[in-house]
Short mmCIF file of C-alpha atoms in Angstrom, two decimals:
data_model
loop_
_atom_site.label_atom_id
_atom_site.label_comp_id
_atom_site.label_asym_id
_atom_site.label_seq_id
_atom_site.Cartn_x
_atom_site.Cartn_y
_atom_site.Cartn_z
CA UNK X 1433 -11.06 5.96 -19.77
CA UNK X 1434 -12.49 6.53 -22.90
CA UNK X 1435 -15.62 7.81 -23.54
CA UNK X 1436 -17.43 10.88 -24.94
CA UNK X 1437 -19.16 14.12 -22.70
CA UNK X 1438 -22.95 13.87 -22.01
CA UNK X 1439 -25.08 14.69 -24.74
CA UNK X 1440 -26.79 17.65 -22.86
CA UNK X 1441 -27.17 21.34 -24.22
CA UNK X 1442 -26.07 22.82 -20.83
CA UNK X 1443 -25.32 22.34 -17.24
CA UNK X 1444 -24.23 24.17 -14.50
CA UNK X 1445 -20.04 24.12 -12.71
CA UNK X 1446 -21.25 21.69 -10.31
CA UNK X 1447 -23.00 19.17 -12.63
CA UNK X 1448 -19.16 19.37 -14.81
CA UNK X 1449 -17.72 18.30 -11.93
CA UNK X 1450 -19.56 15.31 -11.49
CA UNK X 1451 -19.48 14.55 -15.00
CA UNK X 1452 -15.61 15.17 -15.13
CA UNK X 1453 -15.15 13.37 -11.94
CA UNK X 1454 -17.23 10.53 -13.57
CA UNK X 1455 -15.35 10.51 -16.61
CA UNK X 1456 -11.99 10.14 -15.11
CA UNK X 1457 -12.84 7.55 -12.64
CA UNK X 1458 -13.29 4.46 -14.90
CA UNK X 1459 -11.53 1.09 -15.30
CA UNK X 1460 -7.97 2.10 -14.57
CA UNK X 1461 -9.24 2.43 -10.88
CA UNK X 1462 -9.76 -1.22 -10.82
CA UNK X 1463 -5.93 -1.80 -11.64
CA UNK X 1464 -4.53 0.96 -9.82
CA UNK X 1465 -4.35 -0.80 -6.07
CA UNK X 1466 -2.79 -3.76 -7.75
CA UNK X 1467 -0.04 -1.19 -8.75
CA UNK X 1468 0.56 1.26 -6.27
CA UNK X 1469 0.93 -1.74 -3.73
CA UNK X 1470 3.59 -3.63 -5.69
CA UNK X 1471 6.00 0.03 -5.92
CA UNK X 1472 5.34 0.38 -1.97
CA UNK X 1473 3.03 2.78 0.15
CA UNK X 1474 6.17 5.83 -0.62
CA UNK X 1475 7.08 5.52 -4.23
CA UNK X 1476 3.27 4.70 -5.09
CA UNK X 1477 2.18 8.39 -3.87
CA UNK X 1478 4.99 10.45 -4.89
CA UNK X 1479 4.14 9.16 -8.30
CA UNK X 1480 0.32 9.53 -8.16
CA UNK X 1481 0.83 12.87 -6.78
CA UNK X 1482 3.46 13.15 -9.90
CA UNK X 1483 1.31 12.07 -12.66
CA UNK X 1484 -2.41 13.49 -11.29
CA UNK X 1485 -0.30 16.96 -12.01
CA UNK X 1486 0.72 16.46 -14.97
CA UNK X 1487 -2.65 15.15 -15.85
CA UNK X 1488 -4.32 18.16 -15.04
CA UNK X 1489 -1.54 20.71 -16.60
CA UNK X 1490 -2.10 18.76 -20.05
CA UNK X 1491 -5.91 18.99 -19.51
CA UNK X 1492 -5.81 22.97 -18.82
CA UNK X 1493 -3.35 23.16 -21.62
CA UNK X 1494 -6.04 21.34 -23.91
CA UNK X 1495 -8.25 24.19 -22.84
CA UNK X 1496 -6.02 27.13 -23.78
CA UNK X 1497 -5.59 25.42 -27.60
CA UNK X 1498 -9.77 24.67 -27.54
CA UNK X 1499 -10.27 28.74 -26.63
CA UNK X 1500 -6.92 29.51 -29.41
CA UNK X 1501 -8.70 27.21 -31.68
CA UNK X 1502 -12.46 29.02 -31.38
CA UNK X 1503 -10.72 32.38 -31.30
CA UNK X 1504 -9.04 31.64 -34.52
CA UNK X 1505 -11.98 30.43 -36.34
CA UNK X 1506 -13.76 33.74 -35.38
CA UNK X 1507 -11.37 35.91 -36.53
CA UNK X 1508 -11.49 34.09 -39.84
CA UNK X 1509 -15.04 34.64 -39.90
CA UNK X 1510 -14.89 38.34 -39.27
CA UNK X 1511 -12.28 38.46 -42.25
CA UNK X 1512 -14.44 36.49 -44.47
CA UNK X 1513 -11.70 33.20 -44.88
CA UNK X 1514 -13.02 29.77 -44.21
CA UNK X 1515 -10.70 28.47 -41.17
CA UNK X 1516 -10.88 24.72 -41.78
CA UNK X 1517 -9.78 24.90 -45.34
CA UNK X 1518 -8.10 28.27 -45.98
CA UNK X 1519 -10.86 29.72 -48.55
CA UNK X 1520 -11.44 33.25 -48.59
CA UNK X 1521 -14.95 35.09 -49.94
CA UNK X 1522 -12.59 37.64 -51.19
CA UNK X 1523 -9.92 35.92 -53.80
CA UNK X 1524 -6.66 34.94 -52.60
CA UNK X 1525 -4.85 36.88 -55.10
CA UNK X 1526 -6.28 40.32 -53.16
CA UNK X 1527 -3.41 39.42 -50.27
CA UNK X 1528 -1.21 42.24 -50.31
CA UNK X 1529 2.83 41.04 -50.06
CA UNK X 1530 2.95 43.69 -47.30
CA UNK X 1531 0.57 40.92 -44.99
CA UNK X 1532 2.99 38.10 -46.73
CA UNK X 1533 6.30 39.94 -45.35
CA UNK X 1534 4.68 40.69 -41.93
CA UNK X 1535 3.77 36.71 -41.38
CA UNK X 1536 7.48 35.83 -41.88
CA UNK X 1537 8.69 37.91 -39.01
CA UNK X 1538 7.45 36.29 -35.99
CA UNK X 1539 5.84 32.81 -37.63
CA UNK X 1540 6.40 30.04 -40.02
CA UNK X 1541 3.45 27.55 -40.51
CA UNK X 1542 5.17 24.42 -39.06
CA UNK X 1543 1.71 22.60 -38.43
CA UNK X 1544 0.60 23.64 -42.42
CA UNK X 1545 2.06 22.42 -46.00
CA UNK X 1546 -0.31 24.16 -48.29
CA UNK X 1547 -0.95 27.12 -50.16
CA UNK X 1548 -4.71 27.63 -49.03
CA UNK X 1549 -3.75 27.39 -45.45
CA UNK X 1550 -0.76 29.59 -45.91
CA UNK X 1551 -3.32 32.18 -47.71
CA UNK X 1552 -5.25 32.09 -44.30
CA UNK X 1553 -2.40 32.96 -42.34
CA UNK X 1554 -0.85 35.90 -44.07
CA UNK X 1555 -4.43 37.15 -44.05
CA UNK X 1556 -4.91 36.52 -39.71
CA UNK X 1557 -1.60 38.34 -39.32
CA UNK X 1558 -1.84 41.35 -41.74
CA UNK X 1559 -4.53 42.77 -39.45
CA UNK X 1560 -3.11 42.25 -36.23
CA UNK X 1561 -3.67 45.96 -35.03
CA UNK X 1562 -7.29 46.05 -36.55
CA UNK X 1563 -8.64 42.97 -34.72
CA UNK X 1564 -8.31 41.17 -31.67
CA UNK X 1565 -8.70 37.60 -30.97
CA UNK X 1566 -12.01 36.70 -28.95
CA UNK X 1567 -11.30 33.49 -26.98
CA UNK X 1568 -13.93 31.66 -26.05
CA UNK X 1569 -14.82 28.34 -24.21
CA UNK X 1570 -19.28 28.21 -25.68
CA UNK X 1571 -18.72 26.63 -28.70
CA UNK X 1572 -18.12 22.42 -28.55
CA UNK X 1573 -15.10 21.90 -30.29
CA UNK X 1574 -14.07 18.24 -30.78
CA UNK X 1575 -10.82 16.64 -31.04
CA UNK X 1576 -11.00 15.93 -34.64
CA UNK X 1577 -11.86 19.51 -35.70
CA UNK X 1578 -8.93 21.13 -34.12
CA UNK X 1579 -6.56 18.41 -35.74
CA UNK X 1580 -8.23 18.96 -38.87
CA UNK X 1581 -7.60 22.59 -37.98
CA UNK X 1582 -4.37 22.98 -36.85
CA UNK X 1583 -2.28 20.30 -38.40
CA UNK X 1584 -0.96 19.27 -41.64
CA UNK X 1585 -2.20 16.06 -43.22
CA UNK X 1586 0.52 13.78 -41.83
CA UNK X 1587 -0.13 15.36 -38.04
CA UNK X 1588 -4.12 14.18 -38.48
CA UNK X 1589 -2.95 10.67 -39.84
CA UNK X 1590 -0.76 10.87 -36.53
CA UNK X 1591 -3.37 11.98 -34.48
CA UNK X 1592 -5.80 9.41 -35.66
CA UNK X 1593 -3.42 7.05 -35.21
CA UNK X 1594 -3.10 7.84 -31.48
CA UNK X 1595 -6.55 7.85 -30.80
CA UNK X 1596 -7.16 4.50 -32.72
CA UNK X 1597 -4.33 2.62 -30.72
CA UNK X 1598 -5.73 3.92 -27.41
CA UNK X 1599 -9.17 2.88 -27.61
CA UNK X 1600 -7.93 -0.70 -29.15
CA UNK X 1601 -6.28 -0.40 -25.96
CA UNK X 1602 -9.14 -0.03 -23.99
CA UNK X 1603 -11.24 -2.29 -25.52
CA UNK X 1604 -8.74 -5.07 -24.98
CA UNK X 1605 -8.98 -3.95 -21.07
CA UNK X 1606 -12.47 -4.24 -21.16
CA UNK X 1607 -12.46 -7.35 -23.15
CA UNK X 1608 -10.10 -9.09 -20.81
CA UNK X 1609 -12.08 -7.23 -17.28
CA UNK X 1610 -15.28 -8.74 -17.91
CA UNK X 1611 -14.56 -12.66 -18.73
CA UNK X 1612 -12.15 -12.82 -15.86
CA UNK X 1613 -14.73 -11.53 -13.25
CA UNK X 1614 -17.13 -13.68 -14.59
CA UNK X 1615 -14.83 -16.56 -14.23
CA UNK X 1616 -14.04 -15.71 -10.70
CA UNK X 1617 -17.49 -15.71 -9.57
CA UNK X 1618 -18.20 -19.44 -11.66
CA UNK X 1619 -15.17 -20.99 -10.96
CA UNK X 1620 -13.42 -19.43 -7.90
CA UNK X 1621 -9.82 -19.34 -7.62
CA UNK X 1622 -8.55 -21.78 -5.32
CA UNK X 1623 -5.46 -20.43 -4.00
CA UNK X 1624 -3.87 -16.67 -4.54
CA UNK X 1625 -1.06 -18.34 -6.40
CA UNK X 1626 -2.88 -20.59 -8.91
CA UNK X 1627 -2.51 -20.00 -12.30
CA UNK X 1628 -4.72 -22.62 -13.89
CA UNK X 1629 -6.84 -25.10 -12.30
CA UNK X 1630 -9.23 -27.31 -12.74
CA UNK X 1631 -13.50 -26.21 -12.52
CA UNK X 1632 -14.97 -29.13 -14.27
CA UNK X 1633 -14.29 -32.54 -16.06
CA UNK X 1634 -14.21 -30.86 -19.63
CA UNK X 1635 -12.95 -27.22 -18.91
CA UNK X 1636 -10.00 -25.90 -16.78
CA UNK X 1637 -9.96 -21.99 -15.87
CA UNK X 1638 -7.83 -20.64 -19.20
CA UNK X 1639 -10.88 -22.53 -20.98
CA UNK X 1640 -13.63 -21.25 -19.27
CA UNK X 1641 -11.96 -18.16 -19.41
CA UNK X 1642 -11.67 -17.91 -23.15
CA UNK X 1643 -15.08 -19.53 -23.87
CA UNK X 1644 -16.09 -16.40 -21.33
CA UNK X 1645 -14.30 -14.02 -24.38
CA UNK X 1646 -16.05 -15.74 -26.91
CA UNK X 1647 -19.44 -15.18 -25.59
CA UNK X 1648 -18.56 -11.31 -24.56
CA UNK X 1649 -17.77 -11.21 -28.32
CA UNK X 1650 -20.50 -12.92 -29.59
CA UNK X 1651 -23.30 -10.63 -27.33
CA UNK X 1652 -21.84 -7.36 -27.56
CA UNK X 1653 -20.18 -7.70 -30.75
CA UNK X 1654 -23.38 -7.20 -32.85
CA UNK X 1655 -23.74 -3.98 -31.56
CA UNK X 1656 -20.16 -2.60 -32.96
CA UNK X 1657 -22.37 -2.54 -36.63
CA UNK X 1658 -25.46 -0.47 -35.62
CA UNK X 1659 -25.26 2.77 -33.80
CA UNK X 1660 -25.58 3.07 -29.52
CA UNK X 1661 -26.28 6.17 -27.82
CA UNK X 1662 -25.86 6.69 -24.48
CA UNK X 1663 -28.81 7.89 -22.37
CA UNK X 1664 -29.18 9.72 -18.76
CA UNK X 1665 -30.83 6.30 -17.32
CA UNK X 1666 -27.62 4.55 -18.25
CA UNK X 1667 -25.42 6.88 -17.58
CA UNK X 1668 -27.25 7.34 -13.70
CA UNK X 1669 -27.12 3.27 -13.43
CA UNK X 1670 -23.20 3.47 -14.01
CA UNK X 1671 -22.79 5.80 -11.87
CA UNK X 1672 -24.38 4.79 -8.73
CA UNK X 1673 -22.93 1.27 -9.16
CA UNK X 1674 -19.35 3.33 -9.77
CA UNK X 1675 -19.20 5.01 -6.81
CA UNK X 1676 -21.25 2.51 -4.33
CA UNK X 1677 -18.33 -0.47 -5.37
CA UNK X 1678 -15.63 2.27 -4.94
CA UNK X 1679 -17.02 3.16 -1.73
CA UNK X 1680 -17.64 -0.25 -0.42
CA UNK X 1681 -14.28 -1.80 -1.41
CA UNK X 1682 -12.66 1.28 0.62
CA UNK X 1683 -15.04 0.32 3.87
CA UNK X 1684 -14.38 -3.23 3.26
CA UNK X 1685 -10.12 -3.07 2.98
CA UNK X 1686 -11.06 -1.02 6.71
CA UNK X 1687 -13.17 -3.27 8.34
CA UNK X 1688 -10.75 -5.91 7.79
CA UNK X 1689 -8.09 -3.50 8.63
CA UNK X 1690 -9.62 -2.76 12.37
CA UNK X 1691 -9.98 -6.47 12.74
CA UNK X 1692 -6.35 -7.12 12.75
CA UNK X 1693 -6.40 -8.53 8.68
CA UNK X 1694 -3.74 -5.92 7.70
CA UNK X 1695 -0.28 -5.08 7.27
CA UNK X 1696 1.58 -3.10 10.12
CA UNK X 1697 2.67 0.36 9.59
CA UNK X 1698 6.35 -0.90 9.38
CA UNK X 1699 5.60 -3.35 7.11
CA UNK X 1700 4.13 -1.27 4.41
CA UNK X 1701 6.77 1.54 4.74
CA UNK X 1702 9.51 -0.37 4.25
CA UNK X 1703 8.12 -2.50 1.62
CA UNK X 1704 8.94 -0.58 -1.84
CA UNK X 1705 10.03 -1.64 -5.00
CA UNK X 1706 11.07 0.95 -7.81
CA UNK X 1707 11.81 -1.24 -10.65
CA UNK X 1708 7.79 -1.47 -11.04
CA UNK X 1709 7.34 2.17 -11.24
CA UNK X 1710 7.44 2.27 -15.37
CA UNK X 1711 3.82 -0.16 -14.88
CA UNK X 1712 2.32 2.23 -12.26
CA UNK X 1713 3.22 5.19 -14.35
CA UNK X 1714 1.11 3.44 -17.45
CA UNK X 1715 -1.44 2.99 -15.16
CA UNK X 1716 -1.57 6.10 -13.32
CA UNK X 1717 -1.55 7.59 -17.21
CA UNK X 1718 -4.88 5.88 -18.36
CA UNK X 1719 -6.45 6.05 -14.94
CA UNK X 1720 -6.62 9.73 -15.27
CA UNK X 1721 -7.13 10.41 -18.86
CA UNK X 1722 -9.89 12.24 -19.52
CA UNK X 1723 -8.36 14.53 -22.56
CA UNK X 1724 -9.86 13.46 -25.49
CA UNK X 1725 -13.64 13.98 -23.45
CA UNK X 1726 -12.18 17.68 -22.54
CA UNK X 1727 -13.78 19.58 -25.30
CA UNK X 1728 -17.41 17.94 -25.13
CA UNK X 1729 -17.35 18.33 -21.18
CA UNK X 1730 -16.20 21.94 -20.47
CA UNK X 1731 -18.38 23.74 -23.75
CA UNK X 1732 -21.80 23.01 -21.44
CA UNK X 1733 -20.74 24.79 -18.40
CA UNK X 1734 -22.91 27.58 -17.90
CA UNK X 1735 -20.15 29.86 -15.69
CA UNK X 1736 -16.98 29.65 -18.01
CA UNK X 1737 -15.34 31.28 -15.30
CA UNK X 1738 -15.67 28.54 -12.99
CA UNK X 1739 -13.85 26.09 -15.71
CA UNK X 1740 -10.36 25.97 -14.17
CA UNK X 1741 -12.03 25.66 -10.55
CA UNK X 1742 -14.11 22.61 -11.51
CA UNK X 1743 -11.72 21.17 -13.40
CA UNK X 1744 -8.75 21.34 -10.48
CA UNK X 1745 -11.46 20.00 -7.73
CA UNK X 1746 -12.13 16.94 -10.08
CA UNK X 1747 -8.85 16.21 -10.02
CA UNK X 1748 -7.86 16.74 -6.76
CA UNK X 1749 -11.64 14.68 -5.73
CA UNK X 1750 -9.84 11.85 -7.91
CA UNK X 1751 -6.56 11.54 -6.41
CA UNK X 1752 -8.20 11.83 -2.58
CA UNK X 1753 -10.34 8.58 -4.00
CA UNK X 1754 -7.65 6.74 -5.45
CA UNK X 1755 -4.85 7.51 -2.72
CA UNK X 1756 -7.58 6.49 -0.22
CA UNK X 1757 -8.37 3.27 -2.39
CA UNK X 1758 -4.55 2.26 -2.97
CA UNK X 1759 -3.93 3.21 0.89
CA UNK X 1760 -6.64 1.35 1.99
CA UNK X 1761 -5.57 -1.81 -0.24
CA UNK X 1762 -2.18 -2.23 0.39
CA UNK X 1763 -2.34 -1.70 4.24
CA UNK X 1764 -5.21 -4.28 4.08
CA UNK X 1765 -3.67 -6.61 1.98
CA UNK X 1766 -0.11 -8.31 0.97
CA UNK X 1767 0.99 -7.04 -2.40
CA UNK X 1768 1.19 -9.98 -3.76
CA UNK X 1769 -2.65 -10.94 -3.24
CA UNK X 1770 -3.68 -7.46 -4.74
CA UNK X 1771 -6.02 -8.52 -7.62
CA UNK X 1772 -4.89 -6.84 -11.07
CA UNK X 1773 -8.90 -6.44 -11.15
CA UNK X 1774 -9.25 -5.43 -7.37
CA UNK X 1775 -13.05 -6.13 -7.26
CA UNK X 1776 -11.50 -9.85 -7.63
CA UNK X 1777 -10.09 -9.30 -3.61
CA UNK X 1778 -13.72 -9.37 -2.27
CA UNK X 1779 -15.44 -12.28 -3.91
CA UNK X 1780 -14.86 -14.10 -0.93
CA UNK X 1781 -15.94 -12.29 1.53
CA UNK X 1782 -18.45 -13.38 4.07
CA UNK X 1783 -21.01 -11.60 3.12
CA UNK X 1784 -21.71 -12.88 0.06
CA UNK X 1785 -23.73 -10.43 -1.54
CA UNK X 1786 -21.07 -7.95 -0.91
CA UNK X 1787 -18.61 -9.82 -3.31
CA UNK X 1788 -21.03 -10.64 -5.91
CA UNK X 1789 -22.02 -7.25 -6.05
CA UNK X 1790 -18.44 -6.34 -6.53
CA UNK X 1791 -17.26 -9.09 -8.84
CA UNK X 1792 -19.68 -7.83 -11.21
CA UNK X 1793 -19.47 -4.35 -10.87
CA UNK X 1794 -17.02 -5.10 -14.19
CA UNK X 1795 -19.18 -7.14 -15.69
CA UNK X 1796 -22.02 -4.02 -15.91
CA UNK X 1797 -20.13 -1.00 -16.35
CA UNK X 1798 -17.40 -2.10 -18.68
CA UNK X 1799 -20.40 -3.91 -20.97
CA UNK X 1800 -22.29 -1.37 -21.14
CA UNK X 1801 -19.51 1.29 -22.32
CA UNK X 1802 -18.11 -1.65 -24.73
CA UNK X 1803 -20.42 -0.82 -27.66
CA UNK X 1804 -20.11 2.58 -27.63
CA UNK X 1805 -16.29 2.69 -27.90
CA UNK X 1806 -16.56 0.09 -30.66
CA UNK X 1807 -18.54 2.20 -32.75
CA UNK X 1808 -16.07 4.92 -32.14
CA UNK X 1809 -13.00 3.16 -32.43
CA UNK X 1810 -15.26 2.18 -35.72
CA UNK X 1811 -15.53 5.90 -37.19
CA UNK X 1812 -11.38 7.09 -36.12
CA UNK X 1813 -10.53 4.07 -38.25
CA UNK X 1814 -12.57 5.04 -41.18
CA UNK X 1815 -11.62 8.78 -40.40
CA UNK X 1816 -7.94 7.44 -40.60
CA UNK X 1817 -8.48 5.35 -43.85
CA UNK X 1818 -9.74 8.48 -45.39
CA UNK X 1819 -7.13 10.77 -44.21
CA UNK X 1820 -4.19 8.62 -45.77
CA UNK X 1821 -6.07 7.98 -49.05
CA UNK X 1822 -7.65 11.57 -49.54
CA UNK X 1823 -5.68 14.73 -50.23
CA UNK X 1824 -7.43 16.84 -48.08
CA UNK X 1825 -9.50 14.95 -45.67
CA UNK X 1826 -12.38 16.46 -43.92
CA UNK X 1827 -14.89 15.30 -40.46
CA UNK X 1828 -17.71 16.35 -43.08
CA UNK X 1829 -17.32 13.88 -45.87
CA UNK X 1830 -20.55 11.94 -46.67
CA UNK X 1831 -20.40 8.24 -45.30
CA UNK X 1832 -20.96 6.17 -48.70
CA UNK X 1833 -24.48 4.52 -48.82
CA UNK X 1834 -25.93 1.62 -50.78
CA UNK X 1835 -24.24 -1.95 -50.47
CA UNK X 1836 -20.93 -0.34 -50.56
CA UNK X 1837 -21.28 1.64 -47.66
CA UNK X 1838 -22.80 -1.48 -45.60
CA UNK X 1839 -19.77 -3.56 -46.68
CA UNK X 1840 -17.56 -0.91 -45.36
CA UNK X 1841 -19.30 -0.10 -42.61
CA UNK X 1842 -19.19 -3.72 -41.77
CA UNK X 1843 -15.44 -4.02 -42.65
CA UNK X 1844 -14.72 -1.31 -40.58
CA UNK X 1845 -16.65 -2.70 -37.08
CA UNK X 1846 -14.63 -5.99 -37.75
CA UNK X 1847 -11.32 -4.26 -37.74
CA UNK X 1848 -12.66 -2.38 -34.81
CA UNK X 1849 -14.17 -5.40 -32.89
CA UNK X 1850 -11.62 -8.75 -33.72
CA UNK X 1851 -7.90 -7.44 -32.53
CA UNK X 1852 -9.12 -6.35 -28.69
CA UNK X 1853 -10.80 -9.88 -28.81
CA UNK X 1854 -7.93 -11.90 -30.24
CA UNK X 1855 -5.83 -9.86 -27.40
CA UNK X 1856 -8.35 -11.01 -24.46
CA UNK X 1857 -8.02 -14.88 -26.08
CA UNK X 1858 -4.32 -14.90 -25.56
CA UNK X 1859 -3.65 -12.26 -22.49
CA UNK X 1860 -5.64 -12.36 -19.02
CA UNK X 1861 -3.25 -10.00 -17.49
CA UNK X 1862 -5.18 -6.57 -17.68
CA UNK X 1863 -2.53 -4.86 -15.52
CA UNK X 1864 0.11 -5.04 -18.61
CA UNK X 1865 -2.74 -3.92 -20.44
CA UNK X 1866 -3.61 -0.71 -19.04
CA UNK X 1867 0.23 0.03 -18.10
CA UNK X 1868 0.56 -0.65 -22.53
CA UNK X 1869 -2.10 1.37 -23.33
CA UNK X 1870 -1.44 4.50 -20.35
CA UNK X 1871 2.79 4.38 -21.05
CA UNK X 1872 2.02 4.62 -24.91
CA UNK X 1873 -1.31 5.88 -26.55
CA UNK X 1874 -2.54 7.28 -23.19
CA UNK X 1875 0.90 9.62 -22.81
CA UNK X 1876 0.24 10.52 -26.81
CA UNK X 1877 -2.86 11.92 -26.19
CA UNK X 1878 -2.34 13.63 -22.39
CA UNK X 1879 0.72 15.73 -23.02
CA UNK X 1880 2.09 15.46 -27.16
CA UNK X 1881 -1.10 16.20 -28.54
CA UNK X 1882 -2.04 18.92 -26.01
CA UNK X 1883 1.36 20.23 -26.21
CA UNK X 1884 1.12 20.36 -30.11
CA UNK X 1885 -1.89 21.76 -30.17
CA UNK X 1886 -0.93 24.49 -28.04
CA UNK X 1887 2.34 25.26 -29.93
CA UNK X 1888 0.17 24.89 -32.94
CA UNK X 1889 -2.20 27.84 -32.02
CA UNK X 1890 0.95 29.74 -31.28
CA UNK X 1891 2.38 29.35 -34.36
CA UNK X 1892 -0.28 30.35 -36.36
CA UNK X 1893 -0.30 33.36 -33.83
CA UNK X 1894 -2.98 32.91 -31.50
CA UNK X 1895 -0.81 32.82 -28.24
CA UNK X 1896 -2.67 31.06 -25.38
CA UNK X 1897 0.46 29.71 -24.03
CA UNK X 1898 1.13 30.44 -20.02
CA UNK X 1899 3.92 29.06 -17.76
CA UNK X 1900 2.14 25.68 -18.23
CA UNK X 1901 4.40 25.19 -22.08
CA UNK X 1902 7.54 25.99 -19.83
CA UNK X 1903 6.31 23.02 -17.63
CA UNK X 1904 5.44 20.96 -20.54
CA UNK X 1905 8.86 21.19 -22.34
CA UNK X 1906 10.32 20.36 -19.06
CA UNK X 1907 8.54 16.85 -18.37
CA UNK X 1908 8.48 16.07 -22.45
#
């Protein structure tokens, strides 16, 4: 799920967890039952189990290059060389050929094609035995920065790309979520199997569907050209309604379960079908991404030392929840009934305030984080613009004011806002969507850009790496 850390100075292990947890457990859980119960009860937890590893190897990998990346910018401090650009206090013409010959031994700038960052290296490495690297978790240390950082100006324009496909992506998720529940609850879906049918005299349901779209544009749009912030309130709101729809569609699927609704055991054992694995692994992929939010969430934590243990209990809090929520789903229901949106399995259910509550559980959460990863989606494209226009692009350019800046401002939050909308027009299947977005973007960013930025910090000889790049190499 996309999304940025809370905007708090600090917080203790515990409060990370919750925020971690949070931050993980987002709109891919919607699509996940649908999934896991049309690969079968076996194959759907041998890969969850799978892919919740590898999840959390790529996010402690992202660690070790966020502590290489702070401990190389402090060693460049304490030799007087700017790290982000390769500018020294001291001219570059004072580096001995002695420090020149001793970087060629053991390292060759694969991440860096210039002379200012190749200055910056020879310097690091000619004082090896005088100074150590510091590592250090304190300071916030965002995605972009260690790009900027680390890689040359084709691996940012790569990166940005990445980052710009995955949150059109999730946009188009959310932008497809919310006018289907909405046209659930108006016009209900008369039979499992029906495709299109009929709610009034003038619309059908792809109609109302895409006049739904239209309107989600219209309202929320607006706010892709200003500037949202999230606050606690919101944040608290989301939550409670998070976990109280989690937790009731889980006591729901049991009820109906003990009252003789389900599937037998045999039924759901030997029902498995492999050739849907490559969707579930998508899914699976952007149901537990939480790597590009890694920096912002683990630089708060009071108790650094407590990083790796928070961050392994989130996980392993996650896949309990969703193994518990697929289990729960496909033993309740037939796979073929599964919901791509599973809230959509409940809006019939006797009690009718139970599936209203649940139909729009979508409707609030994924409109209220819709904005905000507009405007981002917003500043990566403009960030990308620059990067393939500039020669040496930097996070700390000045935005351009006056009438040009508004026109490409507003240029910008159109590119941003109209493809994930023209997607939703066309596409009501948000289970492709999310398998798209995890198989392509989401795998990008969880294990090649952790993996190259790891490799990256040990190239320019800050080496973080553990048994984790062994494991890395191996699933790549």
């Amino acid at each position: 799920m996309a999304g940025g850390g809370p905007s708090i100075g600090s917080y203790s292990p515990l409060t990370g967890f919750v925020f971690i947890f949070n931050l993980i457990v987002g709109a891919g859980a919607l699509t996940i039952p649908h999934a896991f119960a049309n690969v079968g009860l076996i194959y759907g937890s041998m890969a969850l189990s799978i892919l919740a590893s590898v999840s959390y190897v790529t996010a402690t990998f992202m660690i070790e290059a966020i502590a290489g990346v702070n401990a190389l910018k402090r060693r460049a401090r304490e030799l007087g060389v700017d790290a982000n650009n390769g500018d020294e206090k001291q001219p570059v013409d004072e580096l001995s050929d002695s420090d020149d010959g001793d970087a060629q031994t053991e390292f060759v700038p694969l991440m860096v094609a210039n002379e200012k960052q190749d200055a910056l290296e020879r310097k690091l490495r000619g004082k090896t035995s005088e100074l150590r690297f510091h590592f250090d978790l304190s300071k916030k240390m965002e995605l972009a920065e260690m790009a900027e950082l680390l890689f040359s100006r084709r691996g940012i324009v790569a990166f940005y790309a990445c980052i710009t496909v995955y949150l059109y992506g999730d946009l188009a998720i959310y932008a497809v979520a919310v006018p289907k529940s909405l046209r659930e609850i108006i016009c209900p879906r008369p039979s499992a199997d029906a495709i299109v049918w009929e709610c009034s005299d003038r619309f059908n349901s792809s109609d109302l569907y895409r006049l739904f779209v239209v309107l989600f544009g219209l309202l929320l749009g607006p706010f892709t050209f200003g500037h949202v912030h999230k606050t606690r309130t919101l944040q608290l709101v989301s939550t409670v309604i998070r976990h109280a729809s989690f937790g009731l569609m889980i006591v729901l699927a049991i009820i109906g379960i003990a009252r003789g609704y389900g599937r037998s055991v045999a039924e759901v054992v030997s029902y498995e079908k492999p050739a849907n694995i490559a969707t579930f692994f998508g899914v699976c992929i952007y149901s537990f991404m939480c790597h590009h939010s890694v920096p912002g969430l683990v630089a708060p934590i009071t108790d650094k030392s407590k990083v790796g243990l928070v961050l392994a209990s989130a996980f392993v809090a996650v896949l309990s929840v969703y193994f518990v929520l697929c289990a729960s789903a496909t033993f309740r229901f037939q796979p073929e009934d599964v919901e791509d949106v599973y809230t959509l399995n409940f809006k019939n259910y006797p009690v009718q305030a139970f599936g209203y509550f649940l139909s729009l559980f979508p409707v609030f959460t994924l409109s209220a984080s819709f904005p905000l990863i507009c405007i981002t989606l917003r500043e990566n494209i403009r960030h990308l613009a620059s990067s393939m226009t500039e020669p040496t692009p930097s996070s700390d350019a000045a935005t351009p004011t006056g009438l040009y800046g508004f026109l490409e401002t507003n240029m910008y939050a159109l590119v941003a806002l109209l493809p994930p909308l023209v997607v939703a027009f066309f596409t009501e299947d948000v289970s492709m969507l999310v398998g798209f977005t995890g198989a392509y973007a989401g795998l990008g960013i969880q294990v090649r850009v952790a993996l190259i930025r790891g490799f990256a910090c040990f190239l320019r000889g800050v080496r973080t790496y553990n048994c984790a790049t062994c494991f890395h190499a191996l699933v790549l």
